[in-house]
mmCIF file of C-alpha atoms and ligand atoms in Angstrom:
data_model
loop_
_atom_site.group_PDB
_atom_site.id
_atom_site.type_symbol
_atom_site.label_atom_id
_atom_site.label_comp_id
_atom_site.label_asym_id
_atom_site.label_seq_id
_atom_site.Cartn_x
_atom_site.Cartn_y
_atom_site.Cartn_z
ATOM 1 C CA MET A 12 178.699 120.823 91.911
ATOM 2 C CA ASN A 13 182.219 122.125 92.420
ATOM 3 C CA LEU A 14 183.508 123.422 95.714
ATOM 4 C CA SER A 15 183.457 127.128 94.840
ATOM 5 C CA VAL A 16 179.770 126.982 93.781
ATOM 6 C CA LEU A 17 178.984 125.214 97.032
ATOM 7 C CA PHE A 18 180.936 127.864 98.950
ATOM 8 C CA VAL A 19 179.008 130.710 97.278
ATOM 9 C CA MET A 20 175.696 128.968 98.004
ATOM 10 C CA VAL A 21 176.576 128.529 101.671
ATOM 11 C CA MET A 22 177.629 132.201 101.875
ATOM 12 C CA LEU A 23 174.379 133.336 100.251
ATOM 13 C CA TYR A 24 172.328 131.163 102.567
ATOM 14 C CA THR A 25 174.153 132.539 105.622
ATOM 15 C CA MET A 26 173.680 136.134 104.439
ATOM 16 C CA CYS A 27 169.972 135.591 103.760
ATOM 17 C CA PHE A 28 169.561 134.019 107.164
ATOM 18 C CA GLN A 29 171.317 136.960 108.810
ATOM 19 C CA VAL A 30 169.152 139.471 106.959
ATOM 20 C CA LEU A 31 166.068 137.522 107.997
ATOM 21 C CA LYS A 32 167.318 137.380 111.573
ATOM 22 C CA THR A 33 167.890 141.124 111.771
ATOM 23 C CA GLN A 34 164.418 141.730 110.339
ATOM 24 C CA GLN A 35 162.767 139.652 113.040
ATOM 25 C CA LEU A 36 161.805 140.683 116.534
ATOM 26 C CA GLN A 37 164.103 139.406 119.267
ATOM 27 C CA VAL A 38 163.708 138.882 122.971
ATOM 28 C CA GLY A 39 166.347 141.015 124.722
ATOM 29 C CA PHE A 40 166.675 143.301 121.688
ATOM 30 C CA TYR A 41 167.935 146.225 123.809
ATOM 31 C CA ARG A 42 170.375 144.157 125.905
ATOM 32 C CA THR A 43 173.465 145.753 124.391
ATOM 33 C CA ASN A 44 172.359 149.278 123.441
ATOM 34 C CA CYS A 45 169.878 150.177 126.202
ATOM 35 C CA SER A 46 170.100 147.530 128.861
ATOM 36 C CA ASN A 47 167.657 149.261 131.249
ATOM 37 C CA ALA A 48 164.948 149.721 128.640
ATOM 38 C CA GLU A 49 162.551 147.106 129.971
ATOM 39 C CA SER A 50 163.096 148.006 133.625
ATOM 40 C CA ILE A 51 162.469 151.708 132.964
ATOM 41 C CA VAL A 52 159.115 150.905 131.331
ATOM 42 C CA ARG A 53 158.306 148.548 134.174
ATOM 43 C CA GLN A 54 159.028 151.223 136.788
ATOM 44 C CA GLU A 55 156.734 153.723 135.091
ATOM 45 C CA VAL A 56 153.910 151.188 134.784
ATOM 46 C CA GLU A 57 154.274 150.231 138.456
ATOM 47 C CA ARG A 58 154.439 153.855 139.569
ATOM 48 C CA ALA A 59 151.202 154.672 137.727
ATOM 49 C CA PHE A 60 149.437 151.526 138.908
ATOM 50 C CA PHE A 61 150.376 151.661 142.580
ATOM 51 C CA PHE A 62 150.427 155.429 143.155
ATOM 52 C CA ASP A 63 148.017 156.854 140.614
ATOM 53 C CA ASP A 64 145.319 154.660 139.095
ATOM 54 C CA LYS A 65 144.971 150.859 139.001
ATOM 55 C CA GLY A 66 142.892 151.164 135.828
ATOM 56 C CA ILE A 67 146.040 152.209 133.966
ATOM 57 C CA ALA A 68 146.991 148.532 133.546
ATOM 58 C CA ALA A 69 143.795 147.773 131.613
ATOM 59 C CA GLY A 70 144.264 150.944 129.592
ATOM 60 C CA LEU A 71 147.797 149.935 128.564
ATOM 61 C CA ILE A 72 146.754 146.427 127.495
ATOM 62 C CA ARG A 73 144.019 147.913 125.314
ATOM 63 C CA LEU A 74 146.382 150.531 123.918
ATOM 64 C CA HIS A 75 148.678 147.792 122.590
ATOM 65 C CA PHE A 76 145.688 146.044 120.946
ATOM 66 C CA HIS A 77 144.502 149.296 119.371
ATOM 67 C CA ASP A 78 148.019 149.956 118.139
ATOM 68 C CA CYS A 79 148.481 146.512 116.578
ATOM 69 C CA PHE A 80 145.119 146.354 114.769
ATOM 70 C CA VAL A 81 145.662 149.616 112.905
ATOM 71 C CA ARG A 82 148.717 149.607 110.578
ATOM 72 C CA GLY A 83 150.413 146.977 112.739
ATOM 73 C CA CYS A 84 152.202 147.447 116.074
ATOM 74 C CA ASP A 85 153.996 150.629 115.030
ATOM 75 C CA GLY A 86 153.057 153.094 117.763
ATOM 76 C CA SER A 87 150.666 154.910 115.408
ATOM 77 C CA VAL A 88 147.958 155.069 118.091
ATOM 78 C CA LEU A 89 150.198 157.414 120.092
ATOM 79 C CA ILE A 90 150.575 160.124 117.446
ATOM 80 C CA ASP A 91 148.744 163.388 118.099
ATOM 81 C CA SER A 92 146.459 164.970 115.514
ATOM 82 C CA THR A 93 147.761 168.033 113.673
ATOM 83 C CA PRO A 94 145.897 170.863 111.911
ATOM 84 C CA ASN A 95 146.219 168.796 108.709
ATOM 85 C CA ASN A 96 145.500 165.340 110.041
ATOM 86 C CA VAL A 97 143.036 163.652 112.386
ATOM 87 C CA ALA A 98 145.056 160.859 113.999
ATOM 88 C CA GLU A 99 143.886 157.434 115.217
ATOM 89 C CA LYS A 100 143.623 158.570 118.824
ATOM 90 C CA ASP A 101 140.940 161.116 117.921
ATOM 91 C CA SER A 102 138.657 158.615 116.165
ATOM 92 C CA PRO A 103 135.381 157.579 117.831
ATOM 93 C CA ALA A 104 136.876 154.097 118.468
ATOM 94 C CA ASN A 105 139.577 155.682 120.652
ATOM 95 C CA GLY A 106 138.710 159.229 121.765
ATOM 96 C CA ILE A 107 138.001 159.612 125.452
ATOM 97 C CA SER A 108 138.247 155.872 126.106
ATOM 98 C CA LEU A 109 142.043 155.572 125.774
ATOM 99 C CA ARG A 110 144.065 155.428 128.997
ATOM 100 C CA GLY A 111 147.761 155.201 129.750
ATOM 101 C CA LEU A 112 149.137 157.639 127.170
ATOM 102 C CA ASP A 113 150.926 159.663 129.840
ATOM 103 C CA VAL A 114 152.640 156.528 131.195
ATOM 104 C CA ILE A 115 154.105 155.938 127.737
ATOM 105 C CA ASP A 116 155.222 159.588 127.598
ATOM 106 C CA ARG A 117 156.998 159.333 130.944
ATOM 107 C CA ALA A 118 158.726 156.072 130.006
ATOM 108 C CA LYS A 119 159.784 157.545 126.663
ATOM 109 C CA ALA A 120 161.213 160.710 128.275
ATOM 110 C CA ARG A 121 163.359 158.598 130.606
ATOM 111 C CA LEU A 122 164.435 156.294 127.783
ATOM 112 C CA GLU A 123 165.479 159.237 125.617
ATOM 113 C CA ALA A 124 167.539 160.584 128.523
ATOM 114 C CA ALA A 125 169.151 157.178 129.100
ATOM 115 C CA CYS A 126 169.703 156.085 125.489
ATOM 116 C CA ARG A 127 168.673 158.636 122.930
ATOM 117 C CA GLY A 128 166.986 157.461 119.748
ATOM 118 C CA VAL A 129 167.139 153.761 120.549
ATOM 119 C CA VAL A 130 163.864 152.444 121.993
ATOM 120 C CA SER A 131 160.757 152.648 119.810
ATOM 121 C CA CYS A 132 157.355 153.764 121.065
ATOM 122 C CA ALA A 133 155.870 150.577 119.586
ATOM 123 C CA ASP A 134 158.171 148.475 121.792
ATOM 124 C CA ILE A 135 157.340 150.582 124.862
ATOM 125 C CA LEU A 136 153.677 149.712 124.274
ATOM 126 C CA ALA A 137 154.514 146.006 123.979
ATOM 127 C CA PHE A 138 156.581 146.048 127.208
ATOM 128 C CA ALA A 139 153.903 148.038 129.045
ATOM 129 C CA ALA A 140 151.160 145.581 128.015
ATOM 130 C CA ARG A 141 153.223 142.670 129.350
ATOM 131 C CA ASP A 142 153.993 144.536 132.583
ATOM 132 C CA SER A 143 150.337 145.476 133.002
ATOM 133 C CA THR A 144 149.349 141.828 132.655
ATOM 134 C CA GLU A 145 151.857 140.771 135.318
ATOM 135 C CA ILE A 146 150.947 143.581 137.676
ATOM 136 C CA THR A 147 147.296 142.474 137.591
ATOM 137 C CA LYS A 148 148.427 138.940 138.495
ATOM 138 C CA GLY A 149 148.455 137.485 135.021
ATOM 139 C CA ILE A 150 151.319 135.489 133.522
ATOM 140 C CA GLY A 151 153.873 137.598 131.682
ATOM 141 C CA TRP A 152 155.989 136.700 128.662
ATOM 142 C CA PRO A 153 159.402 137.527 127.221
ATOM 143 C CA VAL A 154 158.632 140.364 124.790
ATOM 144 C CA PRO A 155 160.133 139.982 121.312
ATOM 145 C CA ALA A 156 161.306 143.525 120.499
ATOM 146 C CA GLY A 157 162.864 145.551 117.725
ATOM 147 C CA ARG A 158 159.707 147.158 116.372
ATOM 148 C CA ARG A 159 160.157 150.536 114.748
ATOM 149 C CA ASP A 160 157.707 153.424 114.730
ATOM 150 C CA GLY A 161 155.422 154.307 111.844
ATOM 151 C CA ARG A 162 155.102 157.776 110.385
ATOM 152 C CA VAL A 163 151.377 157.670 109.593
ATOM 153 C CA SER A 164 148.301 157.795 111.820
ATOM 154 C CA LEU A 165 144.864 158.213 110.274
ATOM 155 C CA ALA A 166 141.590 158.231 112.184
ATOM 156 C CA ALA A 167 139.850 156.709 109.158
ATOM 157 C CA GLU A 168 141.946 153.547 109.480
ATOM 158 C CA THR A 169 140.521 152.696 112.897
ATOM 159 C CA VAL A 170 137.690 150.937 111.030
ATOM 160 C CA ALA A 171 140.000 147.923 111.446
ATOM 161 C CA LEU A 172 139.041 147.918 115.150
ATOM 162 C CA PRO A 173 135.964 145.767 115.765
ATOM 163 C CA PRO A 174 133.185 147.791 117.419
ATOM 164 C CA PRO A 175 131.313 146.441 120.477
ATOM 165 C CA THR A 176 128.176 145.906 118.389
ATOM 166 C CA PHE A 177 129.813 143.193 116.242
ATOM 167 C CA ASN A 178 128.451 139.650 116.279
ATOM 168 C CA VAL A 179 130.788 136.676 116.503
ATOM 169 C CA THR A 180 131.070 136.252 112.717
ATOM 170 C CA GLN A 181 132.009 139.895 112.222
ATOM 171 C CA SER A 182 134.554 139.885 115.071
ATOM 172 C CA THR A 183 136.090 136.640 113.802
ATOM 173 C CA GLN A 184 136.529 138.251 110.385
ATOM 174 C CA ALA A 185 138.162 141.344 111.930
ATOM 175 C CA PHE A 186 140.699 139.099 113.692
ATOM 176 C CA ALA A 187 141.222 136.964 110.572
ATOM 177 C CA ASN A 188 142.042 140.177 108.697
ATOM 178 C CA LYS A 189 144.994 140.518 111.087
ATOM 179 C CA GLY A 190 146.104 136.888 110.782
ATOM 180 C CA LEU A 191 144.564 135.829 114.090
ATOM 181 C CA SER A 192 142.305 132.800 114.500
ATOM 182 C CA GLN A 193 138.924 132.620 116.161
ATOM 183 C CA LYS A 194 140.603 130.817 119.065
ATOM 184 C CA ASP A 195 143.140 133.670 119.399
ATOM 185 C CA MET A 196 140.182 136.039 119.501
ATOM 186 C CA VAL A 197 138.389 134.178 122.300
ATOM 187 C CA ILE A 198 141.629 134.054 124.300
ATOM 188 C CA LEU A 199 142.447 137.752 123.754
ATOM 189 C CA LEU A 200 138.918 138.853 124.588
ATOM 190 C CA GLY A 201 139.648 137.496 128.061
ATOM 191 C CA ALA A 202 141.443 140.847 128.508
ATOM 192 C CA HIS A 203 137.944 142.147 129.254
ATOM 193 C CA THR A 204 138.380 140.642 132.703
ATOM 194 C CA VAL A 205 140.078 143.950 133.575
ATOM 195 C CA GLY A 206 139.134 147.565 133.129
ATOM 196 C CA ARG A 207 136.024 149.505 132.408
ATOM 197 C CA SER A 208 133.598 150.418 129.674
ATOM 198 C CA HIS A 209 131.863 153.692 128.997
ATOM 199 C CA CYS A 210 128.088 153.337 129.247
ATOM 200 C CA THR A 211 127.761 154.677 125.713
ATOM 201 C CA SER A 212 129.569 151.564 124.418
ATOM 202 C CA PHE A 213 126.582 149.362 125.323
ATOM 203 C CA SER A 214 123.618 151.639 126.206
ATOM 204 C CA LYS A 215 121.653 150.464 123.174
ATOM 205 C CA ARG A 216 121.363 147.099 124.953
ATOM 206 C CA LEU A 217 119.642 148.801 127.886
ATOM 207 C CA TYR A 218 117.331 151.396 126.390
ATOM 208 C CA ASN A 219 117.047 151.144 122.654
ATOM 209 C CA PHE A 220 117.611 147.552 121.576
ATOM 210 C CA SER A 221 115.081 147.068 118.786
ATOM 211 C CA PRO A 222 111.704 148.392 117.618
ATOM 212 C CA THR A 223 109.976 145.661 119.637
ATOM 213 C CA THR A 224 112.015 145.530 122.842
ATOM 214 C CA SER A 225 113.945 148.271 124.591
ATOM 215 C CA GLN A 226 116.221 145.865 126.501
ATOM 216 C CA ASP A 227 118.488 143.195 124.980
ATOM 217 C CA PRO A 228 116.756 139.896 125.884
ATOM 218 C CA SER A 229 120.126 138.119 126.038
ATOM 219 C CA LEU A 230 121.151 140.245 129.063
ATOM 220 C CA ASP A 231 120.564 138.717 132.479
ATOM 221 C CA PRO A 232 117.638 140.842 133.830
ATOM 222 C CA PHE A 233 119.239 141.539 137.198
ATOM 223 C CA PHE A 234 122.494 142.559 135.503
ATOM 224 C CA ALA A 235 120.529 144.832 133.135
ATOM 225 C CA TRP A 236 118.877 146.477 136.125
ATOM 226 C CA PHE A 237 122.296 147.014 137.728
ATOM 227 C CA LEU A 238 123.733 148.488 134.517
ATOM 228 C CA LYS A 239 120.775 150.881 134.209
ATOM 229 C CA SER A 240 121.442 152.092 137.743
ATOM 230 C CA GLN A 241 125.054 152.828 136.742
ATOM 231 C CA CYS A 242 124.126 154.362 133.393
ATOM 232 C CA PRO A 243 120.934 156.361 134.000
ATOM 233 C CA LEU A 244 119.235 158.487 131.376
ATOM 234 C CA ASP A 245 118.976 162.193 132.135
ATOM 235 C CA GLY A 246 115.817 164.278 131.701
ATOM 236 C CA GLN A 247 116.492 164.572 127.962
ATOM 237 C CA GLY A 248 116.956 160.809 127.534
ATOM 238 C CA ASN A 249 120.738 161.075 127.224
ATOM 239 C CA ILE A 250 123.555 159.256 129.008
ATOM 240 C CA ASP A 251 126.483 161.127 130.527
ATOM 241 C CA PRO A 252 129.260 160.392 127.973
ATOM 242 C CA ASN A 253 131.785 160.135 130.812
ATOM 243 C CA SER A 254 129.904 157.520 132.857
ATOM 244 C CA VAL A 255 131.626 154.149 133.104
ATOM 245 C CA VAL A 256 131.111 150.672 134.585
ATOM 246 C CA GLN A 257 133.649 147.991 135.497
ATOM 247 C CA MET A 258 134.046 145.179 132.989
ATOM 248 C CA ASN A 259 133.519 142.667 135.804
ATOM 249 C CA ARG A 260 133.663 142.131 139.571
ATOM 250 C CA SER A 261 137.463 142.207 139.732
ATOM 251 C CA PRO A 262 138.546 144.924 137.284
ATOM 252 C CA ASN A 263 142.193 144.876 138.398
ATOM 253 C CA LEU A 264 142.697 141.119 138.390
ATOM 254 C CA GLN A 265 143.591 138.917 135.441
ATOM 255 C CA ASP A 266 141.474 135.826 135.902
ATOM 256 C CA ASN A 267 139.006 133.707 133.957
ATOM 257 C CA SER A 268 135.888 135.211 135.567
ATOM 258 C CA TYR A 269 135.101 136.913 132.240
ATOM 259 C CA TYR A 270 134.308 133.504 130.739
ATOM 260 C CA ALA A 271 131.925 132.597 133.564
ATOM 261 C CA ASP A 272 130.283 136.003 133.090
ATOM 262 C CA ILE A 273 129.686 135.198 129.421
ATOM 263 C CA SER A 274 127.900 131.949 130.286
ATOM 264 C CA ALA A 275 125.811 133.846 132.842
ATOM 265 C CA HIS A 276 124.940 136.580 130.270
ATOM 266 C CA ARG A 277 126.562 139.176 132.520
ATOM 267 C CA VAL A 278 128.961 140.880 130.129
ATOM 268 C CA VAL A 279 128.431 144.460 129.077
ATOM 269 C CA LEU A 280 129.362 144.305 125.390
ATOM 270 C CA THR A 281 127.347 142.629 122.631
ATOM 271 C CA SER A 282 130.633 141.423 121.101
ATOM 272 C CA ASP A 283 131.341 139.485 124.315
ATOM 273 C CA GLU A 284 127.804 138.127 124.768
ATOM 274 C CA THR A 285 127.794 136.857 121.208
ATOM 275 C CA LEU A 286 130.515 134.271 122.001
ATOM 276 C CA ASN A 287 127.564 132.257 123.379
ATOM 277 C CA SER A 288 125.992 132.036 119.948
ATOM 278 C CA ASN A 289 128.588 129.903 118.143
ATOM 279 C CA SER A 290 129.381 126.297 119.101
ATOM 280 C CA GLN A 291 133.171 126.678 118.659
ATOM 281 C CA THR A 292 133.488 129.894 120.645
ATOM 282 C CA LEU A 293 131.080 128.584 123.286
ATOM 283 C CA SER A 294 133.153 125.455 123.799
ATOM 284 C CA LEU A 295 136.289 127.627 124.268
ATOM 285 C CA VAL A 296 134.396 129.853 126.712
ATOM 286 C CA ASN A 297 133.471 126.778 128.755
ATOM 287 C CA GLU A 298 137.022 125.427 128.613
ATOM 288 C CA TYR A 299 138.578 128.682 129.854
ATOM 289 C CA ALA A 300 135.831 129.209 132.449
ATOM 290 C CA SER A 301 136.898 125.930 134.037
ATOM 291 C CA ASN A 302 140.679 126.341 133.764
ATOM 292 C CA ASN A 303 142.203 129.628 134.903
ATOM 293 C CA THR A 304 145.832 128.567 134.458
ATOM 294 C CA LYS A 305 145.236 127.413 130.900
ATOM 295 C CA TRP A 306 143.711 130.773 130.029
ATOM 296 C CA LEU A 307 146.553 132.740 131.646
ATOM 297 C CA ILE A 308 149.157 130.746 129.704
ATOM 298 C CA ASP A 309 147.240 130.904 126.421
ATOM 299 C CA PHE A 310 146.665 134.644 126.882
ATOM 300 C CA ALA A 311 150.408 135.246 127.134
ATOM 301 C CA GLY A 312 150.942 133.260 123.912
ATOM 302 C CA ALA A 313 148.169 135.070 122.045
ATOM 303 C CA MET A 314 149.500 138.475 123.137
ATOM 304 C CA VAL A 315 152.901 137.608 121.645
ATOM 305 C CA LYS A 316 151.159 136.627 118.405
ATOM 306 C CA MET A 317 149.159 139.859 118.358
ATOM 307 C CA SER A 318 152.288 141.891 119.115
ATOM 308 C CA LYS A 319 153.858 140.756 115.821
ATOM 309 C CA ILE A 320 151.111 142.070 113.527
ATOM 310 C CA GLY A 321 152.522 144.181 110.699
ATOM 311 C CA VAL A 322 155.662 145.267 112.549
ATOM 312 C CA LEU A 323 158.289 147.540 111.011
ATOM 313 C CA THR A 324 161.836 146.292 111.583
ATOM 314 C CA GLY A 325 165.395 146.831 110.372
ATOM 315 C CA THR A 326 165.600 150.253 108.758
ATOM 316 C CA ALA A 327 161.863 150.697 108.087
ATOM 317 C CA GLY A 328 160.058 153.512 109.889
ATOM 318 C CA GLU A 329 161.920 155.421 112.603
ATOM 319 C CA ILE A 330 162.574 155.665 116.325
ATOM 320 C CA ARG A 331 160.359 158.585 117.312
ATOM 321 C CA SER A 332 161.924 160.891 119.861
ATOM 322 C CA ASN A 333 158.502 161.934 121.163
ATOM 323 C CA CYS A 334 155.818 159.251 120.888
ATOM 324 C CA ARG A 335 153.193 161.884 120.075
ATOM 325 C CA VAL A 336 155.021 163.453 117.144
ATOM 326 C CA ILE A 337 156.465 162.061 113.900
ATOM 327 C CA ASN A 338 160.178 162.972 113.630
ATOM 328 C CA PRO A 339 160.767 166.071 111.454
HETATM 329 C C1 HEM B 409 135.988 142.011 119.158
HETATM 330 C C2 HEM B 409 137.006 142.573 119.773
HETATM 331 C C3 HEM B 409 136.912 143.668 120.785
HETATM 332 C C4 HEM B 409 135.946 144.615 120.968
HETATM 333 C C5 HEM B 409 134.668 144.828 120.163
HETATM 334 C C6 HEM B 409 136.337 145.427 122.090
HETATM 335 C C7 HEM B 409 135.643 146.504 122.570
HETATM 336 C C8 HEM B 409 135.928 147.172 123.729
HETATM 337 C C9 HEM B 409 135.168 148.268 124.268
HETATM 338 C C10 HEM B 409 133.939 148.901 123.618
HETATM 339 C C11 HEM B 409 135.736 148.619 125.434
HETATM 340 C C12 HEM B 409 135.256 149.723 126.373
HETATM 341 C C13 HEM B 409 135.914 151.017 126.003
HETATM 342 C C14 HEM B 409 135.273 152.153 126.765
HETATM 343 O O1 HEM B 409 134.102 152.438 126.483
HETATM 344 O O2 HEM B 409 135.928 152.745 127.640
HETATM 345 C C15 HEM B 409 136.878 147.779 125.647
HETATM 346 C C16 HEM B 409 137.696 147.847 126.733
HETATM 347 C C17 HEM B 409 138.829 147.082 126.874
HETATM 348 N N1 HEM B 409 139.347 146.208 125.958
HETATM 349 FE FE1 HEM B 409 138.415 145.536 124.309
HETATM 350 N N2 HEM B 409 137.519 144.949 122.573
HETATM 351 C C18 HEM B 409 137.910 143.889 121.804
HETATM 352 C C19 HEM B 409 139.082 143.165 121.934
HETATM 353 C C20 HEM B 409 140.044 143.408 122.869
HETATM 354 C C21 HEM B 409 141.356 142.824 122.874
HETATM 355 C C22 HEM B 409 141.869 141.849 121.820
HETATM 356 C C23 HEM B 409 142.011 143.311 123.960
HETATM 357 C C24 HEM B 409 143.411 143.049 124.434
HETATM 358 C C25 HEM B 409 144.130 142.035 124.114
HETATM 359 C C26 HEM B 409 141.107 144.204 124.634
HETATM 360 C C27 HEM B 409 141.375 144.838 125.821
HETATM 361 C C28 HEM B 409 140.498 145.690 126.455
HETATM 362 C C29 HEM B 409 140.732 146.220 127.781
HETATM 363 C C30 HEM B 409 141.879 145.862 128.705
HETATM 364 C C31 HEM B 409 139.691 147.098 128.036
HETATM 365 C C32 HEM B 409 139.508 147.986 129.270
HETATM 366 C C33 HEM B 409 140.181 149.325 128.969
HETATM 367 C C34 HEM B 409 140.192 150.311 130.135
HETATM 368 O O3 HEM B 409 139.775 149.968 131.220
HETATM 369 O O4 HEM B 409 140.662 151.440 129.928
HETATM 370 N N3 HEM B 409 139.939 144.270 123.929
HETATM 371 N N4 HEM B 409 136.975 146.899 124.598
#
């Protein structure tokens, strides 16, 4: 091989590498063009958490998950419906259960004032999920950034989100569809150590389980009694659609108590309870129940993995100027 061929090959390799590099997410992505980006998001998350509602942290972590599982982490969960389109946020899987949208709006408004057209809504969600984890005493992570925003949001596509009625095989498949392992799933489900659930997400387990038994036999009986007291039926046999219960005893604290709750059959969702029914997931549940630090570290790693699902980078998509509206 002569020298000029070698030179061209080296040049091509370098160019390819640079293209690849620019297409990948990078920690500190906004360092040069919007150096306060991460601190502005952080301030808005802290303001909401400390002065408004502690449950916002759980809401923001879930929002990032719901963004990433539908069309990738592209901010599509934030887009409002229009007369011609029902968006993801108005699907039954999201609807009244989403929290934290206004925190994203406030962060975005400040970011547009500070550095117009630079910081994507998808990245704001990723930063806010990390900040929410730290603020609830979890372990944070450097957020790889550079996501761009999608221009499509369809309620019908939220079928990619596993419902709370899924068994372990079905949930594992839903995560595999997004390139995540069963172990990633068990780790990420630990997010259910914070936040709340609407009674309607699990009421079938209390009142209408099967033709032969009204109550799910896998539920701890005392816990079932407690849940019924929080989610009573009205005179017509209906549950108030706005009634909620905490996910566990410490809904604003990232800790491994969720895993102990699973072993004790004191988790509200079928999809959580069902981790008991598979030897691999059960052994992970036991491992994380006995080692809080390991779970906190592994959770940070799994969140980074989740945050890379189907991202748009480079010149794909856009930087929305209002997270609720696709740019004209
Ligand atoms: C099989 C997978 C999953 C299912 C079936 C599931 C289902 C649910 C349901 C039904 C709720 C209650 C919503 C409500 O009624 O208000 C909920 C809440 C929540 N989920 Fe999940 N989830 C799953 C995975 C995840 C993952 C991977 C994360 C994050 C990494 C996550 C984070 C949360 C958080 C933080 C809440 C509390 C939200 C709040 O308080 O506003 N979930 N989940």
